[in-house]
Amino acid sequence: MSQSAVKASGVTDAPDAGRWKALVFIALAQLMVVLDATIVNIALPSAQQDLGISDGNRQWVVTAYALAFGGLLLFGGRIADLWGRKRTFVTGLAGFAVASALGGAATNEAMMFGSRALQGVFGALLAPAALSLLAVMFTDAKERAKAFGIYGAIAGGGGAVGLILGGFLTEYLNWRWTFFVNIPFAIVAAAGAYLVIREPKGGRNRSPLDIPGVILSTLGLVALVYGFTRAESNGWSDALTIGMFVGSAVLLLAFVIVESKVKAPLLPLRVITERNRGGIYLSLGLAIIAMFGLFLFLTYYLQIVKGYTPVKTGFAFLPMIAGMITGSTQIGARLMTRVAPRLLMGPGFLVAAVGMLFLTQLEINTSYAGVLLPGMLLLGLGMGTAFMPAMSMATMGVEARDAGVASAMVNTSQQVGGAIGTALLNTIAASATTSYIADHMGGAASRSQQQLVQLEGQVQGYTSAIWFAVGILVVAAAIALTLINAGRPGSGAVTGSGAGDEAEDELRVPVVAH
């Protein structure tokens, strides 16, 4: 790559002196966003009772956040490119803190739902800005591997940490602290970011905002996420559910057509049609489908079937967190500069699938040490190893002006994958449970036998859904091994991409700054 091209793309020879300090605050902000996805689930029963939220409406505590966050991520990424990533990052943190304060102080369901939607809006600003800032500041391949190892471990394991923290706060304080806890996170991260982050100049995209693209993508993603969340509660044959899916398909198709024709698209199609990034978005989204469903089932299994307290349930997930941290920082980060990304992602997803296989053996009296412990450890190791190169490669080789939306696509694949995983796997589990209870309840004479059949039916539902998740992870591994063909960072080995010399030149640079 020529010096002029390097200069134009925003790559700097001298790395930012404060990059490791900046990583601390970026990672803290990412942890806050990921924690929030699970910490509120633990507190939901208590909040529902205090605020008088009906069973029919309680899903909106989760859904309001998911719709705003998932629907606005591409817009948030574009704002980061246009307005500056540091400014967007700090604004997102400040807004998230205010929204969290409103949620903690909620006195009725309308205030709760509104605060959750506001959290989603500012989360959609914050998440893409955090990832693109990280990619900007680490320009050495080995340092980049370490930085993304830490970021990947937080992105993967933060949800499980949320279960522990949520359990503690709910059990020993009250549900309001699951919101208030975000405020110190946000203040520290925003103050630190303001002081130490130095965003390289020349990486902004000052083109006019693509308003039709913003409207179509937001409405299309909201319809898609809502379709899946509604399917979970109202069924797949529900008229409004089907209407949401049809509407989403029409809106997103129109979005693609608009993006191919406008001068300054919200999501330049070159970002997703490059086979390595496309393969990463697709395989990562599939892996998240499997992962989110598993969090849900294991939480129910441990609390309802095994009778664990919220705190004990959170600690039961520690092996998964340990596995993710080890896989991401020790395996992924150490091997990323030595082997091709697909040779970390593919095997990583397969190791996670083996961990899932352990968990298909769940029964009412299953031993934690014999089945759950090795299953969660392998799942964490595999996911941590795969997430780390995925996070790094998703923003590598992208043009400076597209960095924010490329980062937003990583978050979008995770958010949509999470919504799909929760709805799809929950539906599979519920169907298997209903079928099992119908087949076995006839032979249960006493009340205790009937309760046993119901518990066995629940476990049967969980294992049926986990088998499905195993298959999804195998498909994710196959996609990663097939589509992702970039060589190890800095090697310049790109085979069969068909992208020409220019694409190869871009991938030879360890990091193309944003």
Short mmCIF file of C-alpha atoms in Angstrom, two decimals:
data_model
loop_
_atom_site.label_atom_id
_atom_site.label_comp_id
_atom_site.label_asym_id
_atom_site.label_seq_id
_atom_site.Cartn_x
_atom_site.Cartn_y
_atom_site.Cartn_z
CA MET A 1 0.00 0.00 0.00
CA SER A 2 1.40 3.38 -0.95
CA GLN A 3 2.13 6.09 1.61
CA SER A 4 -0.57 8.29 0.12
CA ALA A 5 -3.07 5.45 0.41
CA VAL A 6 -2.04 4.80 3.97
CA LYS A 7 -2.46 8.46 4.79
CA ALA A 8 -5.84 8.58 3.07
CA SER A 9 -7.13 5.55 4.94
CA GLY A 10 -6.19 6.97 8.30
CA VAL A 11 -3.43 4.50 9.20
CA THR A 12 -0.82 6.12 11.36
CA ASP A 13 2.74 4.95 11.83
CA ALA A 14 2.95 6.09 15.47
CA PRO A 15 0.45 4.34 17.74
CA ASP A 16 -1.56 6.39 20.21
CA ALA A 17 0.42 6.70 23.48
CA GLY A 18 -2.74 6.41 25.58
CA ARG A 19 -4.20 3.41 23.77
CA TRP A 20 -3.98 0.93 26.68
CA LYS A 21 -5.56 3.42 29.07
CA ALA A 22 -8.26 4.04 26.49
CA LEU A 23 -8.88 0.28 26.23
CA VAL A 24 -9.80 0.20 29.93
CA PHE A 25 -12.57 2.77 29.45
CA ILE A 26 -13.80 1.33 26.14
CA ALA A 27 -13.94 -2.15 27.72
CA LEU A 28 -15.77 -0.74 30.75
CA ALA A 29 -18.42 0.81 28.51
CA GLN A 30 -18.79 -2.43 26.54
CA LEU A 31 -19.17 -4.38 29.79
CA MET A 32 -21.95 -2.02 30.89
CA VAL A 33 -23.91 -2.53 27.65
CA VAL A 34 -23.50 -6.33 27.68
CA LEU A 35 -24.31 -6.56 31.41
CA ASP A 36 -27.53 -4.65 30.83
CA ALA A 37 -28.77 -7.32 28.43
CA THR A 38 -28.95 -9.96 31.20
CA ILE A 39 -28.90 -8.11 34.52
CA VAL A 40 -32.44 -6.81 34.03
CA ASN A 41 -33.77 -10.33 33.34
CA ILE A 42 -32.84 -11.38 36.89
CA ALA A 43 -34.62 -8.34 38.36
CA LEU A 44 -37.71 -8.56 36.13
CA PRO A 45 -39.98 -10.60 38.49
CA SER A 46 -39.39 -8.14 41.37
CA ALA A 47 -39.82 -5.05 39.16
CA GLN A 48 -43.01 -6.48 37.67
CA GLN A 49 -44.53 -6.95 41.12
CA ASP A 50 -43.50 -3.51 42.43
CA LEU A 51 -44.74 -1.58 39.38
CA GLY A 52 -47.88 -3.63 38.77
CA ILE A 53 -46.84 -4.70 35.27
CA SER A 54 -49.14 -7.38 33.82
CA ASP A 55 -47.84 -10.73 32.56
CA GLY A 56 -48.87 -9.70 29.06
CA ASN A 57 -46.85 -6.47 29.20
CA ARG A 58 -43.75 -7.61 31.11
CA GLN A 59 -41.95 -8.64 27.89
CA TRP A 60 -41.79 -4.93 26.97
CA VAL A 61 -39.14 -4.38 29.64
CA VAL A 62 -36.85 -6.46 27.42
CA THR A 63 -38.48 -5.78 24.05
CA ALA A 64 -38.45 -1.95 24.30
CA TYR A 65 -34.66 -2.03 24.72
CA ALA A 66 -34.12 -4.62 21.99
CA LEU A 67 -36.23 -2.74 19.43
CA ALA A 68 -34.53 0.63 19.99
CA PHE A 69 -31.02 -0.86 20.17
CA GLY A 70 -31.36 -3.26 17.23
CA GLY A 71 -33.27 -0.82 15.04
CA LEU A 72 -30.92 2.14 15.47
CA LEU A 73 -27.50 0.45 15.40
CA LEU A 74 -26.73 1.24 11.74
CA PHE A 75 -27.84 4.84 12.29
CA GLY A 76 -25.61 5.01 15.40
CA GLY A 77 -22.64 3.70 13.44
CA ARG A 78 -23.16 6.29 10.72
CA ILE A 79 -23.45 9.07 13.33
CA ALA A 80 -20.09 7.94 14.75
CA ASP A 81 -18.53 8.22 11.28
CA LEU A 82 -20.09 11.63 10.70
CA TRP A 83 -19.85 13.26 14.13
CA GLY A 84 -16.65 11.67 15.44
CA ARG A 85 -16.31 8.41 17.38
CA LYS A 86 -15.04 9.91 20.63
CA ARG A 87 -17.86 12.47 20.79
CA THR A 88 -20.47 9.82 19.93
CA PHE A 89 -19.01 7.44 22.52
CA VAL A 90 -19.12 10.01 25.36
CA THR A 91 -22.63 11.18 24.36
CA GLY A 92 -23.84 7.57 24.31
CA LEU A 93 -22.44 6.97 27.80
CA ALA A 94 -24.03 10.14 29.22
CA GLY A 95 -27.41 9.30 27.71
CA PHE A 96 -27.23 5.69 28.88
CA ALA A 97 -26.56 6.88 32.45
CA VAL A 98 -29.56 9.24 32.38
CA ALA A 99 -31.83 6.52 30.96
CA SER A 100 -30.61 4.08 33.63
CA ALA A 101 -31.38 6.61 36.37
CA LEU A 102 -34.92 6.97 35.00
CA GLY A 103 -35.33 3.19 34.93
CA GLY A 104 -34.17 2.83 38.53
CA ALA A 105 -36.54 5.60 39.63
CA ALA A 106 -39.51 4.26 37.62
CA THR A 107 -42.87 4.52 39.41
CA ASN A 108 -45.07 2.88 36.75
CA GLU A 109 -44.81 0.64 33.69
CA ALA A 110 -44.87 3.52 31.18
CA MET A 111 -41.82 5.12 32.82
CA MET A 112 -40.05 1.75 32.89
CA PHE A 113 -40.74 0.99 29.21
CA GLY A 114 -39.73 4.52 28.18
CA SER A 115 -36.44 4.35 30.09
CA ARG A 116 -35.61 0.98 28.53
CA ALA A 117 -36.26 2.34 25.02
CA LEU A 118 -34.05 5.34 25.84
CA GLN A 119 -31.30 2.99 27.02
CA GLY A 120 -31.56 1.23 23.65
CA VAL A 121 -31.27 4.53 21.73
CA PHE A 122 -28.07 5.57 23.52
CA GLY A 123 -26.73 2.00 23.46
CA ALA A 124 -27.04 2.13 19.66
CA LEU A 125 -24.78 5.22 19.67
CA LEU A 126 -22.33 3.76 22.17
CA ALA A 127 -21.72 0.21 20.94
CA PRO A 128 -20.51 0.90 17.34
CA ALA A 129 -18.43 3.88 18.51
CA ALA A 130 -16.68 1.69 21.12
CA LEU A 131 -15.70 -1.01 18.62
CA SER A 132 -14.55 1.40 15.92
CA LEU A 133 -12.49 3.43 18.46
CA LEU A 134 -10.73 0.24 19.52
CA ALA A 135 -9.82 -0.60 15.93
CA VAL A 136 -8.56 2.95 15.32
CA MET A 137 -6.20 3.02 18.29
CA PHE A 138 -4.44 -0.35 17.90
CA THR A 139 -2.43 -0.41 14.70
CA ASP A 140 0.10 -3.16 15.49
CA ALA A 141 -1.08 -6.71 14.68
CA LYS A 142 0.07 -8.25 17.99
CA GLU A 143 -1.27 -5.38 20.09
CA ARG A 144 -4.52 -5.49 18.14
CA ALA A 145 -4.82 -9.20 18.92
CA LYS A 146 -4.42 -8.57 22.66
CA ALA A 147 -6.85 -5.64 22.66
CA PHE A 148 -9.53 -7.51 20.75
CA GLY A 149 -8.91 -10.55 22.96
CA ILE A 150 -9.93 -8.49 25.98
CA TYR A 151 -12.86 -6.92 24.11
CA GLY A 152 -14.03 -10.32 22.82
CA ALA A 153 -13.90 -11.85 26.31
CA ILE A 154 -16.07 -9.01 27.64
CA ALA A 155 -18.49 -9.20 24.71
CA GLY A 156 -18.90 -12.95 25.20
CA GLY A 157 -18.70 -13.29 28.98
CA GLY A 158 -20.34 -10.06 30.10
CA GLY A 159 -23.81 -11.56 29.85
CA ALA A 160 -22.92 -14.27 32.36
CA VAL A 161 -21.34 -11.66 34.66
CA GLY A 162 -24.68 -9.84 34.47
CA LEU A 163 -26.41 -12.91 35.89
CA ILE A 164 -24.08 -12.88 38.92
CA LEU A 165 -24.32 -9.13 39.51
CA GLY A 166 -28.07 -9.14 38.90
CA GLY A 167 -28.50 -11.94 41.41
CA PHE A 168 -26.51 -10.10 44.08
CA LEU A 169 -28.25 -6.76 43.57
CA THR A 170 -31.75 -8.26 43.46
CA GLU A 171 -31.23 -10.58 46.42
CA TYR A 172 -29.35 -8.22 48.77
CA LEU A 173 -30.53 -4.73 47.68
CA ASN A 174 -33.48 -4.44 45.29
CA TRP A 175 -34.25 -4.51 41.58
CA ARG A 176 -33.72 -0.74 41.17
CA TRP A 177 -29.98 -1.20 41.67
CA THR A 178 -29.77 -3.26 38.47
CA PHE A 179 -30.36 0.11 36.76
CA PHE A 180 -28.50 2.40 39.13
CA VAL A 181 -25.33 0.27 38.85
CA ASN A 182 -24.90 1.53 35.26
CA ILE A 183 -24.42 5.13 36.43
CA PRO A 184 -20.92 4.78 37.99
CA PHE A 185 -19.84 2.59 35.05
CA ALA A 186 -20.93 5.31 32.60
CA ILE A 187 -19.43 8.23 34.56
CA VAL A 188 -16.01 6.58 34.92
CA ALA A 189 -15.94 5.41 31.29
CA ALA A 190 -17.04 8.82 29.94
CA ALA A 191 -14.57 10.81 32.08
CA GLY A 192 -11.72 8.46 31.17
CA ALA A 193 -12.59 8.48 27.48
CA TYR A 194 -12.78 12.28 27.41
CA LEU A 195 -9.31 12.56 28.97
CA VAL A 196 -7.32 9.80 27.24
CA ILE A 197 -8.88 9.00 23.87
CA ARG A 198 -7.24 10.76 20.93
CA GLU A 199 -9.13 9.91 17.76
CA PRO A 200 -6.92 10.04 14.63
CA LYS A 201 -7.85 12.82 12.21
CA GLY A 202 -9.05 12.26 8.69
CA GLY A 203 -11.29 9.25 9.32
CA ARG A 204 -14.69 10.93 9.33
CA ASN A 205 -17.36 10.52 6.68
CA ARG A 206 -18.88 13.97 6.20
CA SER A 207 -21.24 12.94 3.39
CA PRO A 208 -24.90 13.96 3.80
CA LEU A 209 -26.96 11.62 5.94
CA ASP A 210 -28.91 9.02 3.95
CA ILE A 211 -32.40 9.74 5.40
CA PRO A 212 -34.32 7.13 3.30
CA GLY A 213 -31.72 4.54 4.32
CA VAL A 214 -32.07 5.47 8.00
CA ILE A 215 -35.89 5.17 7.87
CA LEU A 216 -35.95 1.90 5.91
CA SER A 217 -33.21 0.18 7.93
CA THR A 218 -34.65 1.27 11.29
CA LEU A 219 -38.21 0.21 10.45
CA GLY A 220 -37.00 -3.02 8.82
CA LEU A 221 -34.83 -4.06 11.78
CA VAL A 222 -37.50 -3.06 14.32
CA ALA A 223 -40.09 -5.14 12.43
CA LEU A 224 -37.69 -8.11 12.30
CA VAL A 225 -36.77 -8.00 16.00
CA TYR A 226 -40.40 -7.45 17.04
CA GLY A 227 -41.54 -10.30 14.80
CA PHE A 228 -39.26 -12.72 16.64
CA THR A 229 -40.10 -11.42 20.12
CA ARG A 230 -43.82 -11.62 19.31
CA ALA A 231 -43.43 -15.15 17.90
CA GLU A 232 -42.06 -16.21 21.28
CA SER A 233 -45.22 -15.13 23.12
CA ASN A 234 -47.97 -15.33 20.46
CA GLY A 235 -46.76 -18.13 18.19
CA TRP A 236 -45.41 -18.26 14.64
CA SER A 237 -48.86 -18.44 13.02
CA ASP A 238 -50.08 -15.20 14.66
CA ALA A 239 -51.26 -12.77 11.97
CA LEU A 240 -49.30 -9.79 13.32
CA THR A 241 -46.14 -11.93 13.66
CA ILE A 242 -46.38 -12.98 10.01
CA GLY A 243 -47.15 -9.39 9.02
CA MET A 244 -44.02 -8.19 10.83
CA PHE A 245 -41.81 -10.70 8.99
CA VAL A 246 -43.33 -9.83 5.60
CA GLY A 247 -43.04 -6.10 6.33
CA SER A 248 -39.44 -6.52 7.47
CA ALA A 249 -38.51 -8.40 4.29
CA VAL A 250 -40.08 -5.69 2.09
CA LEU A 251 -38.44 -2.83 4.02
CA LEU A 252 -34.98 -4.43 4.11
CA LEU A 253 -35.16 -5.29 0.39
CA ALA A 254 -36.09 -1.67 -0.33
CA PHE A 255 -33.18 -0.61 1.89
CA VAL A 256 -30.72 -2.69 -0.18
CA ILE A 257 -32.09 -1.21 -3.43
CA VAL A 258 -31.81 2.35 -2.07
CA GLU A 259 -28.28 1.74 -0.78
CA SER A 260 -27.17 0.52 -4.21
CA LYS A 261 -28.35 3.76 -5.85
CA VAL A 262 -27.68 6.69 -3.49
CA LYS A 263 -24.36 8.59 -3.54
CA ALA A 264 -23.73 8.45 0.22
CA PRO A 265 -25.41 5.25 1.51
CA LEU A 266 -26.01 4.57 5.21
CA LEU A 267 -24.60 1.05 4.72
CA PRO A 268 -22.32 0.88 1.67
CA LEU A 269 -22.91 -2.58 0.21
CA ARG A 270 -19.13 -3.02 -0.14
CA VAL A 271 -19.02 -3.44 3.66
CA ILE A 272 -21.14 -6.62 3.67
CA THR A 273 -20.40 -8.06 0.22
CA GLU A 274 -16.68 -8.53 0.95
CA ARG A 275 -16.65 -12.28 1.64
CA ASN A 276 -14.60 -12.20 4.86
CA ARG A 277 -16.77 -9.60 6.58
CA GLY A 278 -19.96 -11.19 5.22
CA GLY A 279 -18.84 -14.57 6.55
CA ILE A 280 -18.06 -13.07 9.96
CA TYR A 281 -21.41 -11.27 10.28
CA LEU A 282 -23.30 -14.43 9.30
CA SER A 283 -21.36 -16.95 11.42
CA LEU A 284 -21.30 -14.61 14.44
CA GLY A 285 -25.06 -14.03 14.21
CA LEU A 286 -25.70 -17.79 14.10
CA ALA A 287 -23.42 -18.43 17.08
CA ILE A 288 -25.25 -15.76 19.09
CA ILE A 289 -28.56 -17.48 18.27
CA ALA A 290 -27.25 -20.63 19.94
CA MET A 291 -25.65 -18.76 22.84
CA PHE A 292 -28.59 -16.57 23.88
CA GLY A 293 -31.01 -19.48 23.93
CA LEU A 294 -28.63 -21.45 26.12
CA PHE A 295 -28.31 -18.64 28.71
CA LEU A 296 -32.09 -18.63 29.01
CA PHE A 297 -32.48 -22.41 29.36
CA LEU A 298 -29.63 -22.87 31.82
CA THR A 299 -30.96 -20.04 34.00
CA TYR A 300 -34.40 -21.68 34.13
CA TYR A 301 -32.92 -25.14 34.63
CA LEU A 302 -30.74 -24.08 37.54
CA GLN A 303 -33.40 -22.00 39.30
CA ILE A 304 -36.60 -23.96 38.61
CA VAL A 305 -35.39 -27.54 38.30
CA LYS A 306 -32.34 -27.49 40.59
CA GLY A 307 -33.70 -24.83 42.98
CA TYR A 308 -30.66 -22.51 42.88
CA THR A 309 -30.93 -18.96 44.22
CA PRO A 310 -30.23 -16.07 41.77
CA VAL A 311 -26.75 -15.61 43.28
CA LYS A 312 -25.93 -19.33 43.15
CA THR A 313 -27.18 -19.43 39.55
CA GLY A 314 -24.84 -16.58 38.63
CA PHE A 315 -21.86 -18.34 40.19
CA ALA A 316 -22.78 -21.56 38.37
CA PHE A 317 -21.96 -19.70 35.12
CA LEU A 318 -18.40 -18.88 36.25
CA PRO A 319 -16.80 -21.80 34.32
CA MET A 320 -18.27 -20.37 31.12
CA ILE A 321 -16.84 -16.93 31.90
CA ALA A 322 -13.44 -18.45 32.74
CA GLY A 323 -13.51 -20.41 29.48
CA MET A 324 -14.36 -17.30 27.45
CA ILE A 325 -11.61 -15.22 29.03
CA THR A 326 -9.08 -18.01 28.49
CA GLY A 327 -10.20 -18.69 24.92
CA SER A 328 -10.18 -15.03 23.98
CA THR A 329 -7.07 -13.69 25.73
CA GLN A 330 -4.84 -16.78 25.86
CA ILE A 331 -5.77 -18.85 22.81
CA GLY A 332 -7.29 -16.39 20.31
CA ALA A 333 -4.99 -13.47 21.06
CA ARG A 334 -1.82 -15.62 21.03
CA LEU A 335 -2.67 -17.48 17.81
CA MET A 336 -4.31 -14.70 15.82
CA THR A 337 -1.04 -13.38 14.41
CA ARG A 338 0.15 -16.93 13.62
CA VAL A 339 -2.82 -18.64 11.95
CA ALA A 340 -5.64 -17.61 9.61
CA PRO A 341 -8.84 -16.36 11.33
CA ARG A 342 -10.95 -19.21 9.93
CA LEU A 343 -8.69 -21.72 11.71
CA LEU A 344 -9.63 -20.09 15.02
CA MET A 345 -13.30 -19.39 14.31
CA GLY A 346 -14.26 -22.73 12.74
CA PRO A 347 -12.65 -24.98 15.39
CA GLY A 348 -13.80 -22.52 18.10
CA PHE A 349 -17.45 -22.95 17.11
CA LEU A 350 -16.97 -26.73 16.93
CA VAL A 351 -15.48 -26.86 20.45
CA ALA A 352 -18.48 -24.81 21.63
CA ALA A 353 -20.77 -27.34 19.90
CA VAL A 354 -19.06 -30.17 21.83
CA GLY A 355 -19.76 -28.22 25.03
CA MET A 356 -23.40 -27.97 23.96
CA LEU A 357 -23.43 -31.73 23.38
CA PHE A 358 -22.61 -32.25 27.06
CA LEU A 359 -25.63 -30.12 27.94
CA THR A 360 -28.01 -32.22 25.80
CA GLN A 361 -27.58 -34.89 28.52
CA LEU A 362 -29.37 -32.78 31.15
CA GLU A 363 -31.84 -34.58 33.39
CA ILE A 364 -33.55 -33.60 36.65
CA ASN A 365 -30.78 -35.11 38.79
CA THR A 366 -27.83 -34.28 36.51
CA SER A 367 -24.54 -33.71 38.33
CA TYR A 368 -23.19 -30.17 38.03
CA ALA A 369 -19.57 -31.37 38.14
CA GLY A 370 -20.13 -34.23 35.69
CA VAL A 371 -22.12 -32.49 32.93
CA LEU A 372 -22.71 -28.76 33.46
CA LEU A 373 -19.14 -27.87 34.45
CA PRO A 374 -17.32 -29.46 31.46
CA GLY A 375 -20.11 -28.39 29.07
CA MET A 376 -19.95 -24.72 30.07
CA LEU A 377 -16.14 -24.72 30.18
CA LEU A 378 -15.88 -26.07 26.61
CA LEU A 379 -18.62 -23.73 25.42
CA GLY A 380 -16.78 -20.74 26.89
CA LEU A 381 -13.40 -21.82 25.48
CA GLY A 382 -14.82 -22.30 22.00
CA MET A 383 -16.82 -19.08 21.92
CA GLY A 384 -13.97 -17.01 23.36
CA THR A 385 -11.52 -18.39 20.79
CA ALA A 386 -13.94 -17.67 17.92
CA PHE A 387 -15.23 -14.26 19.08
CA MET A 388 -11.80 -12.70 19.31
CA PRO A 389 -10.74 -12.97 15.62
CA ALA A 390 -14.34 -12.25 14.57
CA MET A 391 -14.38 -8.90 16.38
CA SER A 392 -11.00 -7.97 14.92
CA MET A 393 -11.61 -9.12 11.34
CA ALA A 394 -15.04 -7.49 11.12
CA THR A 395 -13.38 -4.05 11.06
CA MET A 396 -10.12 -4.95 9.28
CA GLY A 397 -9.58 -3.75 5.73
CA VAL A 398 -12.62 -1.49 5.85
CA GLU A 399 -12.33 2.05 4.46
CA ALA A 400 -11.96 4.77 7.07
CA ARG A 401 -15.27 6.40 6.15
CA ASP A 402 -17.14 3.08 6.67
CA ALA A 403 -15.70 2.14 10.07
CA GLY A 404 -18.73 3.08 12.15
CA VAL A 405 -21.26 1.15 10.07
CA ALA A 406 -18.92 -1.86 9.82
CA SER A 407 -18.72 -1.89 13.62
CA ALA A 408 -22.50 -1.41 13.83
CA MET A 409 -23.00 -4.50 11.63
CA VAL A 410 -21.15 -6.61 14.23
CA ASN A 411 -23.56 -5.39 16.91
CA THR A 412 -26.55 -5.77 14.58
CA SER A 413 -25.71 -9.41 13.85
CA GLN A 414 -25.42 -10.01 17.61
CA GLN A 415 -28.64 -8.16 18.48
CA VAL A 416 -30.75 -9.77 15.75
CA GLY A 417 -29.15 -13.13 16.53
CA GLY A 418 -30.10 -12.72 20.18
CA ALA A 419 -33.73 -11.93 19.34
CA ILE A 420 -33.94 -14.86 16.93
CA GLY A 421 -32.24 -17.24 19.38
CA THR A 422 -34.50 -16.39 22.30
CA ALA A 423 -37.70 -16.71 20.21
CA LEU A 424 -36.76 -19.68 18.04
CA LEU A 425 -35.19 -21.90 20.70
CA ASN A 426 -37.87 -20.99 23.26
CA THR A 427 -40.56 -22.06 20.79
CA ILE A 428 -38.78 -25.38 20.16
CA ALA A 429 -38.41 -25.97 23.90
CA ALA A 430 -42.07 -25.10 24.64
CA SER A 431 -43.31 -27.45 21.90
CA ALA A 432 -41.16 -30.35 23.14
CA THR A 433 -42.28 -29.73 26.75
CA THR A 434 -45.97 -29.71 25.79
CA SER A 435 -45.58 -32.90 23.77
CA TYR A 436 -43.72 -34.71 26.59
CA ILE A 437 -46.28 -33.73 29.25
CA ALA A 438 -49.19 -34.79 27.01
CA ASP A 439 -47.59 -38.21 26.46
CA HIS A 440 -46.65 -38.88 30.11
CA MET A 441 -49.19 -37.09 32.32
CA GLY A 442 -51.73 -39.90 31.93
CA GLY A 443 -49.60 -42.27 33.99
CA ALA A 444 -49.10 -39.78 36.85
CA ALA A 445 -51.62 -40.56 39.59
CA SER A 446 -50.46 -38.41 42.50
CA ARG A 447 -49.78 -34.68 42.62
CA SER A 448 -46.05 -35.30 43.25
CA GLN A 449 -45.88 -37.54 40.18
CA GLN A 450 -47.59 -34.88 38.08
CA GLN A 451 -45.10 -32.26 39.29
CA LEU A 452 -42.27 -34.66 38.40
CA VAL A 453 -43.65 -35.12 34.88
CA GLN A 454 -43.87 -31.32 34.46
CA LEU A 455 -40.24 -30.90 35.52
CA GLU A 456 -39.15 -33.75 33.24
CA GLY A 457 -41.11 -32.08 30.44
CA GLN A 458 -39.28 -28.80 30.99
CA VAL A 459 -35.89 -30.53 30.92
CA GLN A 460 -36.94 -32.41 27.77
CA GLY A 461 -37.78 -29.06 26.19
CA TYR A 462 -34.41 -27.58 27.14
CA THR A 463 -32.43 -30.51 25.74
CA SER A 464 -34.44 -30.53 22.48
CA ALA A 465 -33.64 -26.85 21.95
CA ILE A 466 -29.97 -27.38 22.89
CA TRP A 467 -29.70 -30.13 20.23
CA PHE A 468 -30.93 -27.53 17.74
CA ALA A 469 -28.31 -25.08 19.03
CA VAL A 470 -25.60 -27.71 18.46
CA GLY A 471 -26.62 -27.87 14.80
CA ILE A 472 -26.58 -24.06 14.50
CA LEU A 473 -23.00 -23.94 15.85
CA VAL A 474 -21.89 -26.61 13.36
CA VAL A 475 -23.39 -24.52 10.52
CA ALA A 476 -21.62 -21.41 11.92
CA ALA A 477 -18.33 -23.34 11.87
CA ALA A 478 -18.91 -24.48 8.28
CA ILE A 479 -19.65 -20.88 7.16
CA ALA A 480 -16.53 -19.57 8.92
CA LEU A 481 -14.31 -22.25 7.34
CA THR A 482 -15.84 -21.79 3.88
CA LEU A 483 -16.37 -18.03 3.46
CA ILE A 484 -13.56 -16.52 5.54
CA ASN A 485 -10.39 -16.87 3.49
CA ALA A 486 -8.18 -14.03 4.75
CA GLY A 487 -4.68 -14.94 5.88
CA ARG A 488 -3.31 -14.14 9.32
CA PRO A 489 -3.05 -10.37 9.99
CA GLY A 490 0.03 -8.89 8.40
CA SER A 491 0.71 -11.89 6.17
CA GLY A 492 -1.05 -10.56 3.09
CA ALA A 493 -2.33 -14.06 2.36
CA VAL A 494 -5.74 -13.65 0.82
CA THR A 495 -6.79 -16.47 -1.43
CA GLY A 496 -9.63 -16.63 -3.82
CA SER A 497 -11.38 -13.51 -2.72
CA GLY A 498 -11.71 -12.23 -6.21
CA ALA A 499 -11.39 -8.74 -4.84
CA GLY A 500 -8.30 -7.82 -6.77
CA ASP A 501 -4.98 -6.31 -5.76
CA GLU A 502 -6.52 -3.36 -3.96
CA ALA A 503 -8.36 -5.60 -1.49
CA GLU A 504 -5.20 -7.61 -0.92
CA ASP A 505 -3.23 -4.43 -0.25
CA GLU A 506 -5.80 -3.39 2.35
CA LEU A 507 -5.60 -6.72 4.14
CA ARG A 508 -1.81 -6.62 4.26
CA VAL A 509 -2.03 -3.63 6.59
CA PRO A 510 -2.43 -4.99 10.14
CA VAL A 511 -5.09 -2.42 10.94
CA VAL A 512 -6.78 0.05 8.68
CA ALA A 513 -7.63 2.83 11.07
CA HIS A 514 -11.08 4.25 11.05
#
